[in-house]
Coordinates of C-alpha atoms and ligand atoms in Angstrom, one line a residue:
X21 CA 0.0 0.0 0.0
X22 CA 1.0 4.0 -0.5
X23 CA 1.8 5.6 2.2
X24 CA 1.7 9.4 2.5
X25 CA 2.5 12.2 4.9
X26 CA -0.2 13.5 4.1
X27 CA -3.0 12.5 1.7
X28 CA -5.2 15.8 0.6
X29 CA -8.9 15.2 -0.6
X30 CA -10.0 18.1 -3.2
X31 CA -7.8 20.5 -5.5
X32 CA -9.8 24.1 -4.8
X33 CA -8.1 26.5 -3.1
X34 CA -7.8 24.6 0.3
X35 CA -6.5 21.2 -1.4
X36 CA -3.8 22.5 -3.4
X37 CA -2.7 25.5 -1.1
X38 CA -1.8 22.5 1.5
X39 CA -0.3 19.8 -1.1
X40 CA 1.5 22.9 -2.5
X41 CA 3.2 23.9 0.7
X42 CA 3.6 20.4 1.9
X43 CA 5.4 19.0 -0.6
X44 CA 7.4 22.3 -0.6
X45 CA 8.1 21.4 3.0
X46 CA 9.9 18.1 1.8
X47 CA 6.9 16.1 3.3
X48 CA 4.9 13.1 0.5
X49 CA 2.3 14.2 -0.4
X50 CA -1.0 12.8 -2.8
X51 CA -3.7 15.2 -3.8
X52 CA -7.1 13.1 -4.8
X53 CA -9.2 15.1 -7.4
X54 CA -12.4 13.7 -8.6
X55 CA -12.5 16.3 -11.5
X56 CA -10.1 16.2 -14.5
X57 CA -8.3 19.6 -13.9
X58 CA -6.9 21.1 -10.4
X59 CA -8.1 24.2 -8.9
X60 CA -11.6 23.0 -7.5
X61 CA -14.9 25.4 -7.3
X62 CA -13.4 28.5 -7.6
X63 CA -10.7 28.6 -10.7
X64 CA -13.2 26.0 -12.4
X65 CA -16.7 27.0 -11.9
X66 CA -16.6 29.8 -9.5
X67 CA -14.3 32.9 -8.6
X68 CA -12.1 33.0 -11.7
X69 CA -14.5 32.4 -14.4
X70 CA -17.3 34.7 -12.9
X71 CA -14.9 37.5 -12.7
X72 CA -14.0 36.8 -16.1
X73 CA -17.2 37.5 -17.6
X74 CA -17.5 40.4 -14.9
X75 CA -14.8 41.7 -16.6
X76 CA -16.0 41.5 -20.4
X77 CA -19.6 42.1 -19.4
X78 CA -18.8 45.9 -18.0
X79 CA -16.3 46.8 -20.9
X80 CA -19.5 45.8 -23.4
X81 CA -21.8 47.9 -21.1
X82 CA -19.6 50.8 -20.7
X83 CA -19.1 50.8 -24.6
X84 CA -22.3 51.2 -24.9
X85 CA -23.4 53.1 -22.3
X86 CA -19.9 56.0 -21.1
X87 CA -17.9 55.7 -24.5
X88 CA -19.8 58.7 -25.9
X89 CA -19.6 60.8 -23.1
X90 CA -15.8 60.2 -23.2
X91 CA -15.9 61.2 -26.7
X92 CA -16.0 57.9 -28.2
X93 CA -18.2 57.3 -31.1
X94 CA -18.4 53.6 -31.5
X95 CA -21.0 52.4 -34.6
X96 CA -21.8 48.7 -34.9
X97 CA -20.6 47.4 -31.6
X98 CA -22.1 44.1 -31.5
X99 CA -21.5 40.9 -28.6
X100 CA -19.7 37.8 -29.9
X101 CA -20.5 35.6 -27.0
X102 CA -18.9 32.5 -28.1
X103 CA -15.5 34.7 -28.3
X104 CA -16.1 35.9 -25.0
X105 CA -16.5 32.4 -23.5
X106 CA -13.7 31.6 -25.0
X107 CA -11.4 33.8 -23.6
X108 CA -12.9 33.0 -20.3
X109 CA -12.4 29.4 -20.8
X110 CA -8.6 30.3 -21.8
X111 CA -8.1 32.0 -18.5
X112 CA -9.2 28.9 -16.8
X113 CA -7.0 26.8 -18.3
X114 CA -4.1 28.7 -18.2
X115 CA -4.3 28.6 -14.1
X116 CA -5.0 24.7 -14.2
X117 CA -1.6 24.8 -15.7
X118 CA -0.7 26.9 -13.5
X119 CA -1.3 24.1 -10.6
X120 CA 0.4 21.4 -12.4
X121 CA 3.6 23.4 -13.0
X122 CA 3.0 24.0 -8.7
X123 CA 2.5 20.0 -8.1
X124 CA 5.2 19.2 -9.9
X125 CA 8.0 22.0 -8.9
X126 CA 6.8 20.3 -5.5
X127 CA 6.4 16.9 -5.5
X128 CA 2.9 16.7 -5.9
X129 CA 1.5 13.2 -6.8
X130 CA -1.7 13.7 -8.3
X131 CA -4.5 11.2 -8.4
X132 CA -7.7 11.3 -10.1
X133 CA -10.6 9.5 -8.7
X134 CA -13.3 9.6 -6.1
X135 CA -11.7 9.9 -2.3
X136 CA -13.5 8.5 0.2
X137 CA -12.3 7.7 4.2
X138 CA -11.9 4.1 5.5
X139 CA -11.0 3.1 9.5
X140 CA -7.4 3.2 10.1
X141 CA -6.2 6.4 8.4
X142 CA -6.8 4.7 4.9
X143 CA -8.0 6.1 2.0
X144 CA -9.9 4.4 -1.0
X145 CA -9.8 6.0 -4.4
X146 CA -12.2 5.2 -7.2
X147 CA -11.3 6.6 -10.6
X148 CA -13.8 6.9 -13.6
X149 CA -13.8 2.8 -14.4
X150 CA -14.3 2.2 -11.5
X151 CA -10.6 0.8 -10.4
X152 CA -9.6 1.1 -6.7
X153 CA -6.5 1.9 -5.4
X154 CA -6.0 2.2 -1.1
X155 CA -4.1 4.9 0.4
X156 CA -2.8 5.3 3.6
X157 CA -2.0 8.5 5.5
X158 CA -0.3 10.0 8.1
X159 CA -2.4 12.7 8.1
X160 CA -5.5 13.1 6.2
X161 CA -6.7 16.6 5.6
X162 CA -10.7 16.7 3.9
X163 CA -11.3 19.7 1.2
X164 CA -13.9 18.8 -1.0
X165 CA -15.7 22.0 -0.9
X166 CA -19.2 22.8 -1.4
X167 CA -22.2 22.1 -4.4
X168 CA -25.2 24.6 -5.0
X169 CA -28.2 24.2 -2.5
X170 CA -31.3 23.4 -4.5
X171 CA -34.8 24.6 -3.7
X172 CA -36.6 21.6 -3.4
X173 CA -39.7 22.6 -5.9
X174 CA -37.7 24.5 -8.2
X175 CA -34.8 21.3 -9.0
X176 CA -32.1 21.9 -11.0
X177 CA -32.5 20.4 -14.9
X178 CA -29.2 22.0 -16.5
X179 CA -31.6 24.2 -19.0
X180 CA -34.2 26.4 -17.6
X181 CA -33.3 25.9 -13.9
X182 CA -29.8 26.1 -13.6
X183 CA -27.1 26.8 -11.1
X184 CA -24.3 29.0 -11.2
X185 CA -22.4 26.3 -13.2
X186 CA -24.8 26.3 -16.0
X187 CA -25.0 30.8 -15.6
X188 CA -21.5 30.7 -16.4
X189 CA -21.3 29.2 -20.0
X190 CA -24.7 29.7 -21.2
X191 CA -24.9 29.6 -25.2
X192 CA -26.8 32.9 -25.7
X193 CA -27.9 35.2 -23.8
X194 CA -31.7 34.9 -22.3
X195 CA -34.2 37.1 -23.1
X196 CA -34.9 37.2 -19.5
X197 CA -34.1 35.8 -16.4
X198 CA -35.0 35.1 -12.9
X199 CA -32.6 34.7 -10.3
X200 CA -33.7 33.6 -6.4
X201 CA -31.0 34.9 -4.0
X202 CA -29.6 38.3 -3.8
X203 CA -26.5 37.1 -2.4
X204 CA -22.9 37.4 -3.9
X205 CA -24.0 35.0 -7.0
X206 CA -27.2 36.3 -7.8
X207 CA -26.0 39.7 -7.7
X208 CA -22.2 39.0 -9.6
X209 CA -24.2 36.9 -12.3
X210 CA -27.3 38.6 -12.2
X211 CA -25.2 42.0 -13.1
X212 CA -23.1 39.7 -16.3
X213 CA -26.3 39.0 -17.6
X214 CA -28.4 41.9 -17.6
X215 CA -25.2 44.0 -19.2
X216 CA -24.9 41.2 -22.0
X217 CA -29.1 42.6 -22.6
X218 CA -31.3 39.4 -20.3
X219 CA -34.2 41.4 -19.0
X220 CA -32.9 40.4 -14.8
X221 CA -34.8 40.4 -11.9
X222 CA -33.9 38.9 -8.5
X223 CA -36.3 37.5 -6.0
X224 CA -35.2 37.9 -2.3
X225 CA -36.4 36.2 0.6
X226 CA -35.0 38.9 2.9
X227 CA -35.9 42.8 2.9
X228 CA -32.3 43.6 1.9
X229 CA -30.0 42.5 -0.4
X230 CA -26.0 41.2 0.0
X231 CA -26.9 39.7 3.1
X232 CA -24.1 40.7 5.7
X233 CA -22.8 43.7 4.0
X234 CA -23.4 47.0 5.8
X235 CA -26.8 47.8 5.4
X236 CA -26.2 51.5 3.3
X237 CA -23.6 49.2 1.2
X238 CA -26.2 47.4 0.3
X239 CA -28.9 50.3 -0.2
X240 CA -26.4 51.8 -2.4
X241 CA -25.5 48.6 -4.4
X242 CA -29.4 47.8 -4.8
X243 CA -29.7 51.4 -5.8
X244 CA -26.4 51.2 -8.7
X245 CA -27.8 48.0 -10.1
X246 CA -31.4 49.5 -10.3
X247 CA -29.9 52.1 -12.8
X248 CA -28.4 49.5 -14.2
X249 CA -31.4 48.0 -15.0
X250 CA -31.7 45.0 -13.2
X251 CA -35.5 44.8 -10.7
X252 CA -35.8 43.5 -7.4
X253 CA -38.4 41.8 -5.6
X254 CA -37.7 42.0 -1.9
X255 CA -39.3 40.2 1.3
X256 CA -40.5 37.8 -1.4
X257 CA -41.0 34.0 -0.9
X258 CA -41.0 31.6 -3.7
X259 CA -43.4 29.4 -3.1
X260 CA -44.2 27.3 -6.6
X261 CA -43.1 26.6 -9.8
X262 CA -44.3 25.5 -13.5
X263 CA -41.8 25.0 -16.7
X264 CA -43.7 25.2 -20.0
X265 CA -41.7 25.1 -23.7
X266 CA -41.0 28.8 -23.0
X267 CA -39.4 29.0 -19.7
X268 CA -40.2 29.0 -15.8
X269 CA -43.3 30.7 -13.9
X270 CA -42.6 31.1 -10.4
X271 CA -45.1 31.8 -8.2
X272 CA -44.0 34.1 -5.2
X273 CA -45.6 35.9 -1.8
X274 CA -45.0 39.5 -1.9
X275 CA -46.6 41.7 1.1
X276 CA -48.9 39.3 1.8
X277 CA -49.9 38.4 -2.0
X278 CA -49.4 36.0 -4.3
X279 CA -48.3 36.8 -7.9
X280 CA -46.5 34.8 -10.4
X281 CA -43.3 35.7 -13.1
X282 CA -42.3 34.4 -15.5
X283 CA -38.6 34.1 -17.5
X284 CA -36.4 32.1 -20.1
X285 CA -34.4 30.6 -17.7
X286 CA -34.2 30.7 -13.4
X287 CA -31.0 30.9 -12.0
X288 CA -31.2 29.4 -8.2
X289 CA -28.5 31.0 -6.2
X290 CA -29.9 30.5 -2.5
X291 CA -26.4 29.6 -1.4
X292 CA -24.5 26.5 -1.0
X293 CA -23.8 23.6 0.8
X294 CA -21.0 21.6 2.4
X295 CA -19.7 18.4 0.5
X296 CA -19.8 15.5 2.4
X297 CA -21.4 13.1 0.0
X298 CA -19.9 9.7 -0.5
X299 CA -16.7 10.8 1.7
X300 CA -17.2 7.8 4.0
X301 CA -16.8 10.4 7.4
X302 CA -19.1 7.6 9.6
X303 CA -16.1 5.4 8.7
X304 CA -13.5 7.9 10.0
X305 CA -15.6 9.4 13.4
X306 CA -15.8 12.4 11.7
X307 CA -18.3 14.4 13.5
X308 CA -20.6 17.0 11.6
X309 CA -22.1 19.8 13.3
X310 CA -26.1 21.1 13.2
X311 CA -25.8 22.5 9.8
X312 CA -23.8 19.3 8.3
X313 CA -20.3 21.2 8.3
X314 CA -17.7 19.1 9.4
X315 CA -16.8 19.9 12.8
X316 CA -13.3 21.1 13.2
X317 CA -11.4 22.8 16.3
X318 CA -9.5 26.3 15.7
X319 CA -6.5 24.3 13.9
X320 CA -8.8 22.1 11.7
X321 CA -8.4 19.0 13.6
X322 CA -11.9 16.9 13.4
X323 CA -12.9 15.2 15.8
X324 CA -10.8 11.7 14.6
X325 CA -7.4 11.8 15.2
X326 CA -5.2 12.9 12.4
X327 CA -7.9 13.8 10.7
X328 CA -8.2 17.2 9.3
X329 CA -11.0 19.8 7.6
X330 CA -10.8 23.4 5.7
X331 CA -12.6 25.3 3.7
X332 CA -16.1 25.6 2.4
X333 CA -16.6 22.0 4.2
X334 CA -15.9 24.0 7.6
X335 CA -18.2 26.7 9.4
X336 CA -17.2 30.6 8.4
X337 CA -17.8 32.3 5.7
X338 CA -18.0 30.2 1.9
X339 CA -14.7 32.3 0.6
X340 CA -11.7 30.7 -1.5
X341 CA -8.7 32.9 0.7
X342 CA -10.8 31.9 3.9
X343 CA -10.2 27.9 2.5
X344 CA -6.7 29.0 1.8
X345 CA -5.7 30.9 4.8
X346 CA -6.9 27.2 6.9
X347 CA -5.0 24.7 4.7
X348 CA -1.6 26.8 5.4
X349 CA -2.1 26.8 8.9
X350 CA -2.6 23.1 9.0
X351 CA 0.2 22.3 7.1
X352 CA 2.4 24.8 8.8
X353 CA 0.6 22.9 12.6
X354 CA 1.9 19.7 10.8
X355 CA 5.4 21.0 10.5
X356 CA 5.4 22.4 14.2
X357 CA 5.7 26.0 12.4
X358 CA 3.6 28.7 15.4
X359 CA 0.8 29.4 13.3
X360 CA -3.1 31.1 13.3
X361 CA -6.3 32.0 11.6
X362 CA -7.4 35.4 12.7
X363 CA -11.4 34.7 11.5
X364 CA -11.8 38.6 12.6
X365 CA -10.1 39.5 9.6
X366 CA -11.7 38.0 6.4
X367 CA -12.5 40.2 3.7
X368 CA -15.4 39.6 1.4
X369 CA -16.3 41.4 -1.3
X370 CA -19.2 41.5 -4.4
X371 CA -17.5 42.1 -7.7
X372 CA -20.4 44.0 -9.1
X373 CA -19.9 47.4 -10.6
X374 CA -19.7 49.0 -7.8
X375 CA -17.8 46.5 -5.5
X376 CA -19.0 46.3 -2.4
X377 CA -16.4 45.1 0.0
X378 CA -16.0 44.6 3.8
X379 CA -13.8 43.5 6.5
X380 CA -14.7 43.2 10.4
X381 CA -17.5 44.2 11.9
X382 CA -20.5 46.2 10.5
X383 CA -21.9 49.7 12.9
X384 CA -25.0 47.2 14.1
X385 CA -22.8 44.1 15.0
X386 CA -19.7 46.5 17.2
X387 CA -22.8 48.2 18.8
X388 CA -24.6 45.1 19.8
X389 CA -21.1 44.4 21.0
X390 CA -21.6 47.0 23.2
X391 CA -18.6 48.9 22.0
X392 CA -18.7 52.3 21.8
X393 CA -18.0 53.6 18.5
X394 CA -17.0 56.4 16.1
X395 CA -17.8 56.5 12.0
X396 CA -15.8 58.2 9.1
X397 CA -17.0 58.0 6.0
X398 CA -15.8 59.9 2.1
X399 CA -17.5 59.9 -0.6
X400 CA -16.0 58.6 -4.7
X401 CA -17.8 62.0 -5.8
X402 CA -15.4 64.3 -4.2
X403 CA -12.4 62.1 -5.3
X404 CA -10.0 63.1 -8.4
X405 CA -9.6 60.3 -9.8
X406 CA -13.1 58.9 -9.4
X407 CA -14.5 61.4 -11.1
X408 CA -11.5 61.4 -14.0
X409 CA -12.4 57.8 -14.2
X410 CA -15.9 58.0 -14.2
X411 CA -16.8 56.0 -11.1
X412 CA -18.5 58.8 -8.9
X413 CA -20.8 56.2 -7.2
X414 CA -20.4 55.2 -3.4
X415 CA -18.0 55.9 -0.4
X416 CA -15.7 54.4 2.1
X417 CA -16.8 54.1 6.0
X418 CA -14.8 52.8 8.9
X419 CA -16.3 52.1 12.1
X420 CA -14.0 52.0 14.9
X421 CA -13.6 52.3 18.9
X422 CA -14.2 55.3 19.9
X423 CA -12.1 54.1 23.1
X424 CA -8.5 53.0 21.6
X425 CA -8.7 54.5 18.0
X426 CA -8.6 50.8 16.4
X427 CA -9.8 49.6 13.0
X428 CA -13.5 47.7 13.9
X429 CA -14.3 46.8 10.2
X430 CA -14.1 48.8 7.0
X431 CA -17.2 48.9 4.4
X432 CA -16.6 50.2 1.0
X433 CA -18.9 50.5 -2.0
X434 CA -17.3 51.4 -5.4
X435 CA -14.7 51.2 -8.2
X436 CA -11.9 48.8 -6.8
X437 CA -13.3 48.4 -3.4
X438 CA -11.5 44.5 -3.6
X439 CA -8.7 46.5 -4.0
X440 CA -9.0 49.2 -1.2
X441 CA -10.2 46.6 1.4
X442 CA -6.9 45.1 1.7
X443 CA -5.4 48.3 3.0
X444 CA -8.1 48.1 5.9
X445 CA -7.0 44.2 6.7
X446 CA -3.4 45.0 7.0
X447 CA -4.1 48.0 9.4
X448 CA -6.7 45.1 11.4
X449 CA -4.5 42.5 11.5
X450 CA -1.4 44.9 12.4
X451 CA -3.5 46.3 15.0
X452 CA -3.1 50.0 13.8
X453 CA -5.0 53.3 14.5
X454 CA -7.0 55.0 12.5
X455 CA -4.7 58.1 12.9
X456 CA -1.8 55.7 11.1
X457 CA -4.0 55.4 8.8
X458 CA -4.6 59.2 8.3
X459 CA -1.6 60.1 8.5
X460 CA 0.3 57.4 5.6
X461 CA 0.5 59.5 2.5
X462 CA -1.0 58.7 0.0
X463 CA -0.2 58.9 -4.3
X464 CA -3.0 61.4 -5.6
X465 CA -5.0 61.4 -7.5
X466 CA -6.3 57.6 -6.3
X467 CA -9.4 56.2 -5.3
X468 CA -7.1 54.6 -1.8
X469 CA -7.2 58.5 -1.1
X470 CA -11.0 57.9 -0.1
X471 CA -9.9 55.7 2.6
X472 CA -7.7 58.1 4.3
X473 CA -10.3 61.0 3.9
X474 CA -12.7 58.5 5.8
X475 CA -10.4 58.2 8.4
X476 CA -9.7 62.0 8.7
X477 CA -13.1 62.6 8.9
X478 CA -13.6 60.7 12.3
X479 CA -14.6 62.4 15.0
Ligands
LIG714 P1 -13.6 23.7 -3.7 O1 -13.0 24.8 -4.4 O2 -15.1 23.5 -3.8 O3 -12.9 22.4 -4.1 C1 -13.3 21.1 -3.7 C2 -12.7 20.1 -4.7 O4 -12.9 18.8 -4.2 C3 -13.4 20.1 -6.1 O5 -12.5 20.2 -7.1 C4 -14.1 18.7 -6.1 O6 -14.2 18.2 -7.4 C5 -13.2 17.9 -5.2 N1 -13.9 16.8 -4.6 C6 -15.1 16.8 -3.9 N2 -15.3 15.5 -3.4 C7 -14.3 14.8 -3.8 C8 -13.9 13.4 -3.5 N3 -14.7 12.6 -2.7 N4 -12.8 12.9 -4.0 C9 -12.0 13.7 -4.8 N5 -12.2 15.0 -5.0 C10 -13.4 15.5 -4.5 N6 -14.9 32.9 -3.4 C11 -14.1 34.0 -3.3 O7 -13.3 34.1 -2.3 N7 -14.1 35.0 -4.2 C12 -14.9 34.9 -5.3 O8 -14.9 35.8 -6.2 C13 -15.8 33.8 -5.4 N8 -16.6 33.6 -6.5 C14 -17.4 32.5 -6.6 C15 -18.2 32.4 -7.7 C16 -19.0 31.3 -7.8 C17 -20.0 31.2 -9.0 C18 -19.0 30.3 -6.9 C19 -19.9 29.0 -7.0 C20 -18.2 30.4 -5.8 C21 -17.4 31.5 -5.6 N9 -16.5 31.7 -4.5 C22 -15.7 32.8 -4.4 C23 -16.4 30.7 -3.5 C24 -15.2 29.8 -3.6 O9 -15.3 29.1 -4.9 C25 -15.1 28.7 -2.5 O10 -15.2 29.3 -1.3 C26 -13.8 27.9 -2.7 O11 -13.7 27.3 -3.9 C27 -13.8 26.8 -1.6 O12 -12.6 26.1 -1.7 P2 -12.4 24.7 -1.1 O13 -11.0 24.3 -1.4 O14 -13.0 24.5 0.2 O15 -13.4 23.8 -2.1
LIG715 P1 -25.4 33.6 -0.4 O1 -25.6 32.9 0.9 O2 -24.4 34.6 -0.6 O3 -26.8 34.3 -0.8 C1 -28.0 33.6 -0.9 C2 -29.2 34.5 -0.9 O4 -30.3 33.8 -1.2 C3 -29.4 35.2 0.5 O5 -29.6 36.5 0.3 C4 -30.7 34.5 1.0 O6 -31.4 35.3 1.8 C5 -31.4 34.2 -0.3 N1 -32.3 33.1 -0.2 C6 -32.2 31.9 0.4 N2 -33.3 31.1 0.2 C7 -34.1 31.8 -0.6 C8 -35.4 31.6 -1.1 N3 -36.0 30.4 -0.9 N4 -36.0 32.5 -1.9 C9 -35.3 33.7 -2.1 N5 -34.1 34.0 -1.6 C10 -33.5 33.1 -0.8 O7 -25.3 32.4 -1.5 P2 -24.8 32.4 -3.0 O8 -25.0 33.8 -3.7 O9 -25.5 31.3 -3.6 O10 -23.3 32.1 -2.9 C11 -22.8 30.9 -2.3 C12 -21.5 31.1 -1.7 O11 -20.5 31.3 -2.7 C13 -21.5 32.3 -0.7 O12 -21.2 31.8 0.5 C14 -20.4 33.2 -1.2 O13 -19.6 33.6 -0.2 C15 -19.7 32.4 -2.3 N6 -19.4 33.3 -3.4 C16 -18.5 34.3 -3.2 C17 -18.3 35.3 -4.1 C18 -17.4 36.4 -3.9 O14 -16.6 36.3 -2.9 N7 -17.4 37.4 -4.7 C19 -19.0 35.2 -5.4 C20 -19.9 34.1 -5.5 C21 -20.1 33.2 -4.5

């Protein structure tokens, strides 16, 4: 039988971040990948190719919509969609090469099959003919991610009810299209399609949208997107739906009252759910917690011994550097390196146009903390370069305490706000002031200049 230091389930952004650093640590090392390229959910189906369309989407729209104001005269612009999937599609691949070249400059082995957990720290992989071969590990560390959560009257059939696998290499674009959930997909995919001309609208259960963003990020966001074109149906519950030749009626409860709408195709985005399925964890005692998660302690350990978890298949929030930041902190536990997570500093951000970003706490969740505490907030309209670059909409606003002058959480909506947020994590996770911040100079003119005008502007 193999035997590993450490055998890694799933190549996403946890699996390959710890093979990666493992075998650059001189340990042996298999990573077991069901799919046939590396790079899991997010290069594959998720981060990369979404931002990839983001990307083409808002040059077509801005073409169409800025380029005259910028003097621009543009006749007979027209949408090759097959080109633009293409180069999506080309970005992919070139970072699943990208991963190889990384396995192999560090030992990587690299299996392709089905993992799943036997008693005894043993591992049995299936590949697609259904051969067998048994592993056995040292260590065992589980990142197999997360699949789309279905609603269960609205299943997913690849065509009119699709997931964001489907929304991201659709054929042509819809005439219209519903999508349930205005979280971070419904609102990233929701915004690629309605630039590329789908009629969009976005049922939400809640009375908000982008869930967990600062609540006047989101007002402004819904607001931005509104101009943009795309509706919203708030503090609306799906409750049925009929698929006919043409598309997909939902019927939904808004205020009270039922009414029903109709599209091309449904896009369910209602969030997603941890990927335990066929792992073989009851073989393993590996304990899941109320919401199906696997259970893991602050260093990823499960609950059997050697045994260990990141990722999407772990509580916290369903982000790719959140899967990363875990698998380098077990590896570096593994090699006795001092190592730590610090969950108060995630950043998470919506790559719509604008971004909304945040890191920390929001105003509601530090006051319910009971910590007293002090807002600044700038605007992108009175910003050079905003305004030379044509992104006026939004602001920056940093809550802090009032008490010691720290960095709570930082909540920006607008042009690069991905960008800007990372500037607020470093001063967080260095445990600065808000006066450092004020006082660092900044280049001008740049949109990063926002960020120190919100901090000037604290009380
Ligand atoms: P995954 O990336 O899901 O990888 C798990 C891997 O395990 C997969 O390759 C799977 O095939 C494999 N696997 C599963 N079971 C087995 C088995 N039994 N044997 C062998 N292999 C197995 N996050 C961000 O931070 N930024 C973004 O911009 C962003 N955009 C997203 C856009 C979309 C449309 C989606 C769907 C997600 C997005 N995410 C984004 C979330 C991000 O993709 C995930 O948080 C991240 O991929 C989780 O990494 P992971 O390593 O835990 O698992
Ligand atoms: P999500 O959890 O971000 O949003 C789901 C939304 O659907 C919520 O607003 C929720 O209230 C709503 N909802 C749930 N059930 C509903 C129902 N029955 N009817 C109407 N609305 C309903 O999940 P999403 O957008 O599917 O994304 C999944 C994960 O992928 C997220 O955890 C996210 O972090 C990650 N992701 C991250 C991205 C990024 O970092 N830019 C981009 C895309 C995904």
């Amino acid at each position: 039988m193999n035997t590993y230091d450490l055998i890694v389930i799933g190549s996403g952004p946890g699996g390959y971040t710890a093979a990666v650093r493992a075998g650059g640590l001189g340990r042996k090392v298999v990573c077991v990948e069901q799919a046939a390229t590396l790079g899991g959910t997010c290069l594959n189906i998720g981060c990369i190719p979404s931002k990839a369309l983001l990307v083409s989407s808002e040059h077509y729209h801005f073409a169409r919509e800025r380029f005259a104001a910028h003097g621009l005269n543009v006749s007979g612009l027209t949408l090759d969609l097959a080109a633009m999937m293409r180069r999506k599609d080309g970005v992919v691949a070139q970072l699943n090469r990208g991963i190889e070249f990384l396995f192999k400059k560090n030992r990587v082995e690299r299996l392709i099959g089905s993992g799943r957990l036997l008693a005894g720290n043993q591992v049995e992989v299936t590949n697609a003919d259904g051969g067998k071969i048994l592993l056995n590990g040292k260590n065992i560390l589980l990142a197999t991610g997360s699949v789309a959560a279905a609603l269960p009257f609205l299943p997913f059939d690849g065509q009119r009810v699709v997931s964001s696998t489907e929304a991201l290499s659709f054929s042509a674009v819809p005439n219209s299209l519903l999508v349930v959930g205005a979280g971070a997909i419904g609102l990233e995919l929701g915004s690629v399609w309605s630039r590329l001309g789908a009629a969009v609208t976005v049922v939400e259960f809640l009375p908000r949208i982008a869930g967990g963003f600062d609540l006047e990020v989101a007002g402004g966001l819904q607001r931005s997107l509104e101009r943009q074109g795309l509706k919203f149906f708030l503090n609306t519950q799906v409750t049925a739906a009929a698929r006919d030749a043409d598309g997909v009626t939902l019927t939904v409860t808004r205020d009270g009252k039922d009414c029903t709408v109709s599209a091309e195709k449904v896009l369910v985005a209602v969030g997603r759910k941890p990927n335990t399925a066929g792992l073989g964890l009851e073989h393993a005692g590996v304990q899941l917690d109320e919401r199906g998660r696997v259970s893991v302690s602050d260093i990823g350990q499960t609950s059997a011994p050697n045994i260990y978890a990141v990722g999407d298949l772990t509580a916290g929030p369903m982000l790719a550097h959140k899967a990363e930041a875990e698998a380098a902190a077990v590896v570096d536990r593994l090699a006795g390196q001092p190592t730590r997570v610090n969950r108060n500093v995630i950043p998470s951000v919506i790559y719509t146009a604008p971004e909304a970003a945040a890191v920390g706490l929001t105003e509601q969740q530090a006051r319910d903390q009971g910590l007293t505490v002090s807002v600044g907030k700038h605007n992108f309209m009175a910003n050079g370069r905003a305004l030379a670059a044509d992104t006026r909409d939004g602001f920056v606003k940093l809550i802090t305490d009032t008490v010691s002058g720290r960095l709570l959480g930082a909540h920006i909506l607008g042009a690069s706000a991905a960008e800007l947020i990372a500037e607020c994590a470093l001063l967080m996770e260095l445990n600065g002031t808000v006066s450092d911040l004020a006082r660092v100079i900044h280049a001008h003119p740049t949109l990063a200049e926002v960020t120190k005008e919100a901090a000037r502007n604290l009380p």
